[in-house]
mmCIF file of C-alpha atoms (C1' of nucleotides) in Angstrom:
data_model
loop_
_atom_site.group_PDB
_atom_site.id
_atom_site.type_symbol
_atom_site.label_atom_id
_atom_site.label_comp_id
_atom_site.label_asym_id
_atom_site.label_seq_id
_atom_site.Cartn_x
_atom_site.Cartn_y
_atom_site.Cartn_z
ATOM 1 C CA UNK A 11 -33.025 -6.475 -2.515
ATOM 2 C CA UNK A 12 -35.276 -3.561 -3.354
ATOM 3 C CA UNK A 13 -35.252 -0.587 -1.014
ATOM 4 C CA UNK A 14 -38.990 -0.883 -0.180
ATOM 5 C CA UNK A 15 -38.487 -4.441 1.080
ATOM 6 C CA UNK A 16 -35.442 -3.458 3.113
ATOM 7 C CA UNK A 17 -37.287 -0.651 4.848
ATOM 8 C CA UNK A 18 -40.512 -2.702 4.960
ATOM 9 C CA UNK A 19 -42.448 0.099 3.331
ATOM 10 C CA UNK A 20 -46.171 -0.581 3.103
ATOM 11 C CA UNK A 21 -46.940 2.054 0.482
ATOM 12 C CA UNK A 22 -45.402 2.344 -2.998
ATOM 13 C CA UNK A 23 -42.656 4.953 -3.165
ATOM 14 C CA UNK A 24 -41.987 7.708 -5.620
ATOM 15 C CA UNK A 25 -38.861 7.050 -7.699
ATOM 16 C CA UNK A 26 -37.317 10.334 -6.580
ATOM 17 C CA UNK A 27 -37.667 9.274 -2.953
ATOM 18 C CA UNK A 28 -36.312 5.844 -3.828
ATOM 19 C CA UNK A 29 -33.080 7.327 -5.135
ATOM 20 C CA UNK A 30 -32.537 9.221 -1.904
ATOM 21 C CA UNK A 31 -33.179 6.139 0.201
ATOM 22 C CA UNK A 32 -31.105 3.944 -2.094
ATOM 23 C CA UNK A 33 -28.123 6.304 -1.909
ATOM 24 C CA UNK A 34 -28.393 6.661 1.862
ATOM 25 C CA UNK A 35 -28.846 2.938 2.417
ATOM 26 C CA UNK A 36 -26.060 1.979 0.003
ATOM 27 C CA UNK A 37 -23.736 4.367 1.812
ATOM 28 C CA UNK A 38 -24.643 2.631 5.069
ATOM 29 C CA UNK A 39 -23.895 -0.793 3.644
ATOM 30 C CA UNK A 40 -20.559 0.338 2.187
ATOM 31 C CA UNK A 41 -19.528 2.116 5.377
ATOM 32 C CA UNK A 42 -20.454 -0.737 7.714
ATOM 33 C CA UNK A 43 -18.527 -3.130 5.538
ATOM 34 C CA UNK A 44 -15.516 -0.846 5.451
ATOM 35 C CA UNK A 45 -15.569 -0.264 9.206
ATOM 36 C CA UNK A 46 -15.191 -4.022 9.664
ATOM 37 C CA UNK A 47 -11.975 -3.851 7.654
ATOM 38 C CA UNK A 48 -10.658 -0.928 9.691
ATOM 39 C CA UNK A 49 -11.626 -2.335 13.094
ATOM 40 C CA UNK A 50 -8.452 -4.422 13.681
ATOM 41 C CA UNK A 51 -6.347 -1.326 12.974
ATOM 42 C CA UNK A 52 -8.341 0.812 15.405
ATOM 43 C CA UNK A 53 -8.851 3.750 13.092
ATOM 44 C CA UNK A 54 -12.134 5.286 11.951
ATOM 45 C CA UNK A 55 -13.156 5.804 8.327
ATOM 46 C CA UNK A 56 -12.441 9.509 8.552
ATOM 47 C CA UNK A 57 -9.047 8.878 10.142
ATOM 48 C CA UNK A 58 -8.260 6.517 7.253
ATOM 49 C CA UNK A 59 -9.335 9.248 4.862
ATOM 50 C CA UNK A 60 -6.857 11.684 6.448
ATOM 51 C CA UNK A 61 -4.047 9.140 6.207
ATOM 52 C CA UNK A 62 -4.802 8.595 2.516
ATOM 53 C CA UNK A 63 -4.677 12.327 1.853
ATOM 54 C CA UNK A 64 -1.346 12.577 3.677
ATOM 55 C CA UNK A 65 0.177 9.682 1.746
ATOM 56 C CA UNK A 66 -1.008 11.366 -1.452
ATOM 57 C CA UNK A 67 1.128 14.372 -0.528
ATOM 58 C CA UNK A 68 4.225 12.254 -1.274
ATOM 59 C CA UNK A 69 6.368 13.639 1.507
ATOM 60 C CA UNK A 70 5.049 17.200 1.395
ATOM 61 C CA UNK A 71 3.266 18.341 4.520
ATOM 62 C CA UNK A 72 -0.437 19.143 4.361
ATOM 63 C CA UNK A 73 -2.058 21.892 6.372
ATOM 64 C CA UNK A 74 -5.473 21.578 7.978
ATOM 65 C CA UNK A 75 -7.218 23.408 5.163
ATOM 66 C CA UNK A 76 -5.746 21.128 2.488
ATOM 67 C CA UNK A 77 -6.867 18.066 4.406
ATOM 68 C CA UNK A 78 -10.349 19.469 4.998
ATOM 69 C CA UNK A 79 -10.734 20.346 1.320
ATOM 70 C CA UNK A 80 -10.016 16.800 0.206
ATOM 71 C CA UNK A 81 -12.187 15.040 2.725
ATOM 72 C CA UNK A 82 -15.533 13.524 1.895
ATOM 73 C CA UNK A 83 -17.361 15.091 4.823
ATOM 74 C CA UNK A 84 -16.337 18.725 4.719
ATOM 75 C CA UNK A 85 -17.805 19.402 8.128
ATOM 76 C CA UNK A 86 -15.725 16.954 10.061
ATOM 77 C CA UNK A 87 -13.306 18.416 12.563
ATOM 78 C CA UNK A 88 -9.838 17.980 11.135
ATOM 79 C CA UNK A 89 -8.021 19.190 14.259
ATOM 80 C CA UNK A 90 -9.486 16.424 16.371
ATOM 81 C CA UNK A 91 -9.030 13.760 13.714
ATOM 82 C CA UNK A 92 -5.348 14.679 13.523
ATOM 83 C CA UNK A 93 -5.219 14.632 17.359
ATOM 84 C CA UNK A 94 -6.326 11.017 17.335
ATOM 85 C CA UNK A 95 -3.821 10.078 14.659
ATOM 86 C CA UNK A 96 -1.059 11.827 16.618
ATOM 87 C CA UNK A 97 -1.840 9.779 19.729
ATOM 88 C CA UNK A 98 -1.413 6.637 17.646
ATOM 89 C CA UNK A 99 1.833 8.041 16.202
ATOM 90 C CA UNK A 100 0.506 7.733 12.656
ATOM 91 C CA UNK A 101 1.175 11.412 11.853
ATOM 92 C CA UNK A 102 3.369 14.283 13.040
ATOM 93 C CA UNK A 103 2.286 17.882 13.443
ATOM 94 C CA UNK A 104 4.315 21.078 13.626
ATOM 95 C CA UNK A 105 3.798 24.763 13.107
ATOM 96 C CA UNK A 106 4.771 25.975 9.627
ATOM 97 C CA UNK A 107 7.898 28.162 9.954
ATOM 98 C CA UNK A 108 6.929 30.454 7.050
ATOM 99 C CA UNK A 109 3.405 31.110 8.309
ATOM 100 C CA UNK A 110 2.866 30.393 11.965
ATOM 101 C CA UNK A 111 -0.912 30.240 11.498
ATOM 102 C CA UNK A 112 -0.480 27.085 9.468
ATOM 103 C CA UNK A 113 0.150 23.570 10.652
ATOM 104 C CA UNK A 114 2.246 21.016 8.801
ATOM 105 C CA UNK A 115 0.909 17.511 9.070
ATOM 106 C CA UNK A 116 2.934 14.556 7.822
ATOM 107 C CA UNK A 117 2.272 10.823 7.768
ATOM 108 C CA UNK A 118 4.831 8.752 9.721
ATOM 109 C CA UNK A 119 6.480 5.489 8.710
ATOM 110 C CA UNK A 120 4.072 3.729 11.065
ATOM 111 C CA UNK A 121 1.163 5.450 9.305
ATOM 112 C CA UNK A 122 2.461 4.338 5.917
ATOM 113 C CA UNK A 123 2.759 0.789 7.202
ATOM 114 C CA UNK A 124 -0.848 0.764 8.396
ATOM 115 C CA UNK A 125 -1.968 1.964 4.969
ATOM 116 C CA UNK A 126 0.223 -0.599 3.217
ATOM 117 C CA UNK A 127 -1.331 -3.380 5.302
ATOM 118 C CA UNK A 128 -4.791 -2.072 4.460
ATOM 119 C CA UNK A 129 -4.220 -1.538 0.723
ATOM 120 C CA UNK A 130 -5.122 -5.027 -0.517
ATOM 121 C CA UNK A 131 -8.142 -5.192 1.800
ATOM 122 C CA UNK A 132 -9.371 -1.843 0.538
ATOM 123 C CA UNK A 133 -9.089 -2.953 -3.088
ATOM 124 C CA UNK A 134 -10.963 -6.155 -2.241
ATOM 125 C CA UNK A 135 -13.648 -4.079 -0.539
ATOM 126 C CA UNK A 136 -14.070 -1.889 -3.599
ATOM 127 C CA UNK A 137 -14.415 -4.899 -5.830
ATOM 128 C CA UNK A 138 -16.678 -6.788 -3.454
ATOM 129 C CA UNK A 139 -19.591 -4.573 -4.431
ATOM 130 C CA UNK A 140 -18.680 -3.595 -7.987
ATOM 131 C CA UNK A 141 -18.333 -7.232 -9.029
ATOM 132 C CA UNK A 142 -22.144 -7.242 -9.214
ATOM 133 C CA UNK A 143 -21.960 -4.891 -12.200
ATOM 134 C CA UNK A 144 -20.212 -5.183 -15.560
ATOM 135 C CA UNK A 145 -17.808 -2.441 -16.608
ATOM 136 C CA UNK A 146 -20.453 -0.678 -18.675
ATOM 137 C CA UNK A 147 -22.828 -0.577 -15.712
ATOM 138 C CA UNK A 148 -20.054 0.664 -13.440
ATOM 139 C CA UNK A 149 -19.399 3.586 -15.766
ATOM 140 C CA UNK A 150 -23.088 4.287 -16.078
ATOM 141 C CA UNK A 151 -23.615 4.293 -12.310
ATOM 142 C CA UNK A 152 -20.780 6.784 -11.844
ATOM 143 C CA UNK A 153 -22.149 9.033 -14.576
ATOM 144 C CA UNK A 154 -25.685 8.925 -13.197
ATOM 145 C CA UNK A 155 -24.576 9.773 -9.668
ATOM 146 C CA UNK A 156 -22.520 12.704 -10.927
ATOM 147 C CA UNK A 157 -25.383 13.941 -13.087
ATOM 148 C CA UNK A 158 -27.873 13.425 -10.254
ATOM 149 C CA UNK A 159 -26.150 15.692 -7.750
ATOM 150 C CA UNK A 160 -25.439 18.521 -10.223
ATOM 151 C CA UNK A 161 -27.386 21.530 -9.037
ATOM 152 C CA UNK B 143 -18.791 17.815 -11.189
ATOM 153 C CA UNK B 144 -16.740 14.645 -11.347
ATOM 154 C CA UNK B 145 -15.684 13.043 -8.093
ATOM 155 C CA UNK B 146 -11.930 13.374 -8.808
ATOM 156 C CA UNK B 147 -12.268 17.141 -9.205
ATOM 157 C CA UNK B 148 -14.320 17.442 -6.032
ATOM 158 C CA UNK B 149 -11.754 15.563 -3.972
ATOM 159 C CA UNK B 150 -8.873 17.177 -5.909
ATOM 160 C CA UNK B 151 -7.401 13.804 -6.663
ATOM 161 C CA UNK B 152 -4.066 13.985 -8.437
ATOM 162 C CA UNK B 153 -4.005 10.398 -9.699
ATOM 163 C CA UNK B 154 -6.641 8.699 -11.916
ATOM 164 C CA UNK B 155 -9.031 6.525 -9.936
ATOM 165 C CA UNK B 156 -10.269 3.028 -10.487
ATOM 166 C CA UNK B 157 -13.969 2.952 -11.416
ATOM 167 C CA UNK B 158 -14.744 0.665 -8.477
ATOM 168 C CA UNK B 159 -13.264 3.204 -6.095
ATOM 169 C CA UNK B 160 -15.109 5.978 -7.878
ATOM 170 C CA UNK B 161 -18.472 4.342 -7.168
ATOM 171 C CA UNK B 162 -17.708 4.150 -3.463
ATOM 172 C CA UNK B 163 -16.637 7.788 -3.333
ATOM 173 C CA UNK B 164 -19.548 8.873 -5.506
ATOM 174 C CA UNK B 165 -22.071 7.124 -3.273
ATOM 175 C CA UNK B 166 -20.494 8.470 -0.081
ATOM 176 C CA UNK B 167 -20.185 11.978 -1.452
ATOM 177 C CA UNK B 168 -23.703 12.003 -2.912
ATOM 178 C CA UNK B 169 -25.056 10.881 0.451
ATOM 179 C CA UNK B 170 -23.231 13.813 2.061
ATOM 180 C CA UNK B 171 -24.704 16.286 -0.410
ATOM 181 C CA UNK B 172 -28.227 14.919 0.054
ATOM 182 C CA UNK B 173 -27.947 14.844 3.833
ATOM 183 C CA UNK B 174 -26.513 18.349 4.171
ATOM 184 C CA UNK B 175 -29.267 19.680 1.960
ATOM 185 C CA UNK B 176 -31.921 17.847 3.957
ATOM 186 C CA UNK B 177 -30.513 19.012 7.300
ATOM 187 C CA UNK B 178 -31.029 22.589 6.114
ATOM 188 C CA UNK B 179 -34.716 21.814 5.648
ATOM 189 C CA UNK B 180 -34.999 20.237 9.093
ATOM 190 C CA UNK B 181 -33.040 22.924 10.944
ATOM 191 C CA UNK B 182 -35.973 25.328 11.585
ATOM 192 C CA UNK B 183 -37.923 22.421 13.103
ATOM 193 C CA UNK B 184 -35.033 21.434 15.377
ATOM 194 C CA UNK B 185 -35.118 17.734 14.612
ATOM 195 C CA UNK B 186 -32.316 15.593 13.219
ATOM 196 C CA UNK B 187 -32.574 13.415 10.123
ATOM 197 C CA UNK B 188 -32.847 10.278 12.209
ATOM 198 C CA UNK B 189 -35.524 11.841 14.420
ATOM 199 C CA UNK B 190 -37.456 12.719 11.255
ATOM 200 C CA UNK B 191 -37.047 9.129 10.140
ATOM 201 C CA UNK B 192 -38.610 7.889 13.394
ATOM 202 C CA UNK B 193 -41.529 10.289 13.025
ATOM 203 C CA UNK B 194 -42.147 9.048 9.468
ATOM 204 C CA UNK B 195 -42.180 5.448 10.649
ATOM 205 C CA UNK B 196 -44.641 6.312 13.423
ATOM 206 C CA UNK B 197 -46.976 8.157 11.041
ATOM 207 C CA UNK B 198 -46.851 5.126 8.750
ATOM 208 C CA UNK B 199 -48.277 3.052 11.626
ATOM 209 C CA UNK B 200 -51.596 4.849 11.107
ATOM 210 C CA UNK B 201 -52.535 5.065 14.771
ATOM 211 C CA UNK B 202 -51.041 1.730 15.824
ATOM 212 C CA UNK B 203 -48.195 1.968 18.310
ATOM 213 C CA UNK B 204 -44.715 0.862 17.257
ATOM 214 C CA UNK B 205 -42.288 -0.811 19.595
ATOM 215 C CA UNK B 206 -38.555 -0.117 19.588
ATOM 216 C CA UNK B 207 -37.746 -3.150 17.487
ATOM 217 C CA UNK B 208 -40.243 -2.187 14.768
ATOM 218 C CA UNK B 209 -38.782 1.296 14.587
ATOM 219 C CA UNK B 210 -35.218 -0.008 14.483
ATOM 220 C CA UNK B 211 -36.058 -2.459 11.738
ATOM 221 C CA UNK B 212 -37.395 0.261 9.462
ATOM 222 C CA UNK B 213 -34.632 2.760 10.007
ATOM 223 C CA UNK B 214 -31.949 3.458 7.477
ATOM 224 C CA UNK B 215 -29.069 3.236 9.942
ATOM 225 C CA UNK B 216 -29.728 0.034 11.858
ATOM 226 C CA UNK B 217 -27.127 0.854 14.440
ATOM 227 C CA UNK B 218 -28.639 4.069 15.653
ATOM 228 C CA UNK B 219 -29.892 4.114 19.208
ATOM 229 C CA UNK B 220 -33.667 4.129 19.051
ATOM 230 C CA UNK B 221 -34.161 4.610 22.793
ATOM 231 C CA UNK B 222 -32.304 7.889 22.790
ATOM 232 C CA UNK B 223 -33.880 9.109 19.562
ATOM 233 C CA UNK B 224 -37.309 8.523 21.089
ATOM 234 C CA UNK B 225 -36.105 10.275 24.274
ATOM 235 C CA UNK B 226 -35.378 13.403 22.264
ATOM 236 C CA UNK B 227 -38.738 13.252 20.497
ATOM 237 C CA UNK B 228 -40.496 12.804 23.843
ATOM 238 C CA UNK B 229 -38.861 15.956 25.226
ATOM 239 C CA UNK B 230 -40.233 17.856 22.235
ATOM 240 C CA UNK B 231 -43.668 16.230 22.794
ATOM 241 C CA UNK B 232 -43.674 14.808 19.283
ATOM 242 C CA UNK B 233 -44.275 11.241 20.510
ATOM 243 C CA UNK B 234 -45.671 9.392 23.529
ATOM 244 C CA UNK B 235 -44.205 6.275 25.123
ATOM 245 C CA UNK B 236 -45.779 3.698 27.408
ATOM 246 C CA UNK B 237 -45.173 0.132 28.501
ATOM 247 C CA UNK B 238 -47.165 -2.430 26.515
ATOM 248 C CA UNK B 239 -49.796 -3.974 28.854
ATOM 249 C CA UNK B 240 -49.679 -7.433 27.153
ATOM 250 C CA UNK B 241 -45.898 -7.712 27.285
ATOM 251 C CA UNK B 242 -44.177 -5.487 29.768
ATOM 252 C CA UNK B 243 -40.837 -5.833 27.994
ATOM 253 C CA UNK B 244 -42.237 -3.926 25.057
ATOM 254 C CA UNK B 245 -42.719 -0.202 24.662
ATOM 255 C CA UNK B 246 -45.517 1.411 22.684
ATOM 256 C CA UNK B 247 -44.472 4.550 20.866
ATOM 257 C CA UNK B 248 -47.054 6.786 19.196
ATOM 258 C CA UNK B 249 -46.763 10.029 17.252
ATOM 259 C CA UNK B 250 -48.643 12.957 18.808
ATOM 260 C CA UNK B 251 -50.818 15.553 17.084
ATOM 261 C CA UNK B 252 -47.904 17.960 17.393
ATOM 262 C CA UNK B 253 -45.657 15.380 15.722
ATOM 263 C CA UNK B 254 -48.122 14.968 12.872
ATOM 264 C CA UNK B 255 -48.250 18.737 12.438
ATOM 265 C CA UNK B 256 -44.471 18.979 12.167
ATOM 266 C CA UNK B 257 -44.513 16.274 9.491
ATOM 267 C CA UNK B 258 -47.383 17.966 7.652
ATOM 268 C CA UNK B 259 -45.443 21.229 7.594
ATOM 269 C CA UNK B 260 -42.379 19.399 6.289
ATOM 270 C CA UNK B 261 -44.169 17.300 3.642
ATOM 271 C CA UNK B 262 -44.058 19.787 0.746
ATOM 272 C CA UNK B 263 -40.446 20.701 1.540
ATOM 273 C CA UNK B 264 -39.442 17.050 1.570
ATOM 274 C CA UNK B 265 -41.060 16.457 -1.815
ATOM 275 C CA UNK B 266 -39.278 19.520 -3.188
ATOM 276 C CA UNK B 267 -36.010 18.201 -1.790
ATOM 277 C CA UNK B 268 -36.493 14.840 -3.465
ATOM 278 C CA UNK B 269 -37.193 16.500 -6.786
ATOM 279 C CA UNK B 270 -34.422 19.050 -6.459
ATOM 280 C CA UNK B 271 -31.848 16.388 -7.276
ATOM 281 C CA UNK B 272 -33.835 14.005 -9.447
ATOM 282 C CA UNK B 273 -34.842 16.810 -11.807
ATOM 283 C CA UNK B 274 -31.358 16.406 -13.287
ATOM 284 C CA UNK B 275 -32.342 12.995 -14.631
ATOM 285 C CA UNK B 276 -35.167 11.891 -16.926
ATOM 286 C CA UNK B 277 -37.549 9.192 -15.742
ATOM 287 C CA UNK B 278 -35.640 6.477 -17.568
ATOM 288 C CA UNK B 279 -32.385 7.505 -15.899
ATOM 289 C CA UNK B 280 -34.091 7.664 -12.505
ATOM 290 C CA UNK B 281 -35.251 4.080 -12.876
ATOM 291 C CA UNK B 282 -31.849 2.998 -14.085
ATOM 292 C CA UNK B 283 -30.059 4.631 -11.169
ATOM 293 C CA UNK B 284 -32.331 2.872 -8.686
ATOM 294 C CA UNK B 285 -31.790 -0.465 -10.387
ATOM 295 C CA UNK B 286 -28.022 -0.053 -10.542
ATOM 296 C CA UNK B 287 -27.775 0.874 -6.854
ATOM 297 C CA UNK B 288 -29.883 -2.123 -5.877
ATOM 298 C CA UNK B 289 -27.853 -4.433 -8.077
ATOM 299 C CA UNK B 290 -24.590 -2.918 -6.837
ATOM 300 C CA UNK B 291 -25.133 -3.659 -3.184
ATOM 301 C CA UNK B 292 -26.388 -7.222 -3.695
ATOM 302 C CA UNK B 293 -23.882 -9.499 -2.056
ATOM 303 C "C1'" DA C 159 -41.353 -24.731 40.898
ATOM 304 C "C1'" DT C 160 -36.756 -23.467 39.660
ATOM 305 C "C1'" DT C 161 -33.321 -22.666 36.437
ATOM 306 C "C1'" DT C 162 -31.953 -21.488 31.836
ATOM 307 C "C1'" DT C 163 -32.486 -19.189 27.566
ATOM 308 C "C1'" DA C 164 -34.364 -15.736 24.674
ATOM 309 C "C1'" DT C 165 -36.333 -11.290 24.019
ATOM 310 C "C1'" DA C 166 -36.923 -6.108 24.521
ATOM 311 C "C1'" DG C 167 -35.145 -2.255 25.847
ATOM 312 C "C1'" DT C 168 -31.831 0.844 28.528
ATOM 313 C "C1'" DT C 169 -27.486 2.643 30.097
ATOM 314 C "C1'" DG C 170 -22.394 3.602 29.953
ATOM 315 C "C1'" DT C 171 -18.440 4.987 27.559
ATOM 316 C "C1'" DA C 172 -15.693 6.421 23.857
ATOM 317 C "C1'" DT C 173 -15.639 8.609 19.662
ATOM 318 C "C1'" DA C 174 -17.545 11.457 15.916
ATOM 319 C "C1'" DT C 175 -20.205 15.273 14.013
ATOM 320 C "C1'" DA C 176 -22.222 20.013 13.762
ATOM 321 C "C1'" DC C 177 -21.781 24.518 14.550
ATOM 322 C "C1'" DA C 178 -20.557 28.651 16.905
ATOM 323 C "C1'" DA C 179 -17.184 31.201 19.424
ATOM 324 C "C1'" DA C 180 -12.498 32.049 20.589
ATOM 325 C "C1'" DT C 181 -7.418 32.398 19.781
ATOM 326 C "C1'" DG C 182 -3.387 33.604 17.466
ATOM 327 C "C1'" DT C 183 -1.178 35.245 13.266
ATOM 328 C "C1'" DT C 184 -0.691 37.799 9.053
ATOM 329 C "C1'" DA C 185 -2.083 41.263 5.719
ATOM 330 C "C1'" DA C 186 -4.329 45.522 4.620
ATOM 331 C "C1'" DT C 187 -5.942 50.065 5.790
ATOM 332 C "C1'" DT C 188 -5.807 54.411 7.918
ATOM 333 C "C1'" DA D 256 2.712 52.658 14.013
ATOM 334 C "C1'" DA D 257 -1.820 51.425 15.334
ATOM 335 C "C1'" DT D 258 -6.136 49.611 14.012
ATOM 336 C "C1'" DT D 259 -8.950 46.675 11.335
ATOM 337 C "C1'" DA D 260 -9.865 42.793 8.520
ATOM 338 C "C1'" DA D 261 -8.832 38.263 6.879
ATOM 339 C "C1'" DC D 262 -7.026 33.804 7.616
ATOM 340 C "C1'" DA D 263 -5.882 29.233 9.894
ATOM 341 C "C1'" DT D 264 -6.729 26.585 13.473
ATOM 342 C "C1'" DT D 265 -8.505 25.303 18.056
ATOM 343 C "C1'" DT D 266 -11.855 24.889 21.674
ATOM 344 C "C1'" DG D 267 -16.552 24.408 23.751
ATOM 345 C "C1'" DT D 268 -20.932 22.431 23.772
ATOM 346 C "C1'" DA D 269 -24.686 19.756 22.315
ATOM 347 C "C1'" DT D 270 -26.020 15.952 19.868
ATOM 348 C "C1'" DA D 271 -25.317 11.563 17.404
ATOM 349 C "C1'" DT D 272 -23.164 7.071 16.599
ATOM 350 C "C1'" DA D 273 -20.936 2.563 17.760
ATOM 351 C "C1'" DC D 274 -20.722 -1.039 20.565
ATOM 352 C "C1'" DA D 275 -20.690 -3.555 24.772
ATOM 353 C "C1'" DA D 276 -22.708 -4.411 29.196
ATOM 354 C "C1'" DC D 277 -26.695 -4.416 31.931
ATOM 355 C "C1'" DT D 278 -31.675 -4.863 33.534
ATOM 356 C "C1'" DA D 279 -36.191 -6.610 33.302
ATOM 357 C "C1'" DT D 280 -39.572 -9.689 31.550
ATOM 358 C "C1'" DA D 281 -41.306 -13.779 29.238
ATOM 359 C "C1'" DA D 282 -40.901 -18.397 27.475
ATOM 360 C "C1'" DA D 283 -38.767 -22.904 27.540
ATOM 361 C "C1'" DA D 284 -36.457 -26.663 29.723
ATOM 362 C "C1'" DT D 285 -35.429 -29.443 33.574
#
DNA sequence: ATTTTATAGTTGTATATACAAATGTTAATT
DNA sequence: AATTAACATTTGTATATACAACTATAAAAT
């Protein structure tokens, strides 16, 4: 469905505006769909993101700055996201002995199990949308988005 | 910059995952940039969205459902967005005389002035990113995004 | 006419986001 | 050694988002 129909626009839209609206709306569709997957596990998208970063550390602890740096939304509050994950016992947190300003965050076995349960659903989610495009179009879309946001 | 570099991914990513991350990250970049434009006017992106919908009504009042329907994020709470706009005297709100369940929301002169002041900045914002693409690529990107999210 | 169902919007609560200020620690400067 | 600056994280506050429950009104069914 075209973006003008979705937003019930009465006037024709500039293509530059259309891209903005298409990106924002597509993000909404992806995120809503993904939140449905996460709902049974009672974690938010950003909390999932933190868990993925921690698993990617392969046993090494991550400090707050490392997590922040690898997150999609750089402005989100890592301390409080980790707080929530701690309450659910999906991560551990301790002060770094070498540098007491730093915090060492690690994913727990329980956290790894949640991710493992989610893995196939996440892959299915990724393919749910991209199945509408052939592999050439998928590459092209990635390239165009990367080119688009280059300032 | 490629999405893997931005998120400092250590492992190569599936192209389907890349699209998701590219869309989410591009949305973040666009939104952060746009929030900078709105900041001096002390309205949020969603509040701006409501004002645009109301201006598009060309003097006719919009009820809550109409506004909701035309918003990007369908889940946002229209009542409270309108509350905020009312406090700033950018809109008026009254009960519809024909159907007392409905609310008639109208943009005020002050609201129209805020939009008029923003108009050139919004156009510049739209072109700031799309200038990286030629008109053919712009069309293609719109088409691919629309095709991508078709379920 | 009364009850039921549908519609339109509001309110409550928990969580998330944005941004500035504050805290504690380490490193650099005088 | 004491002061200043830089760094890493936390806390406070206002606003926004998600989602369910609630209220009020109108329309439909009995």
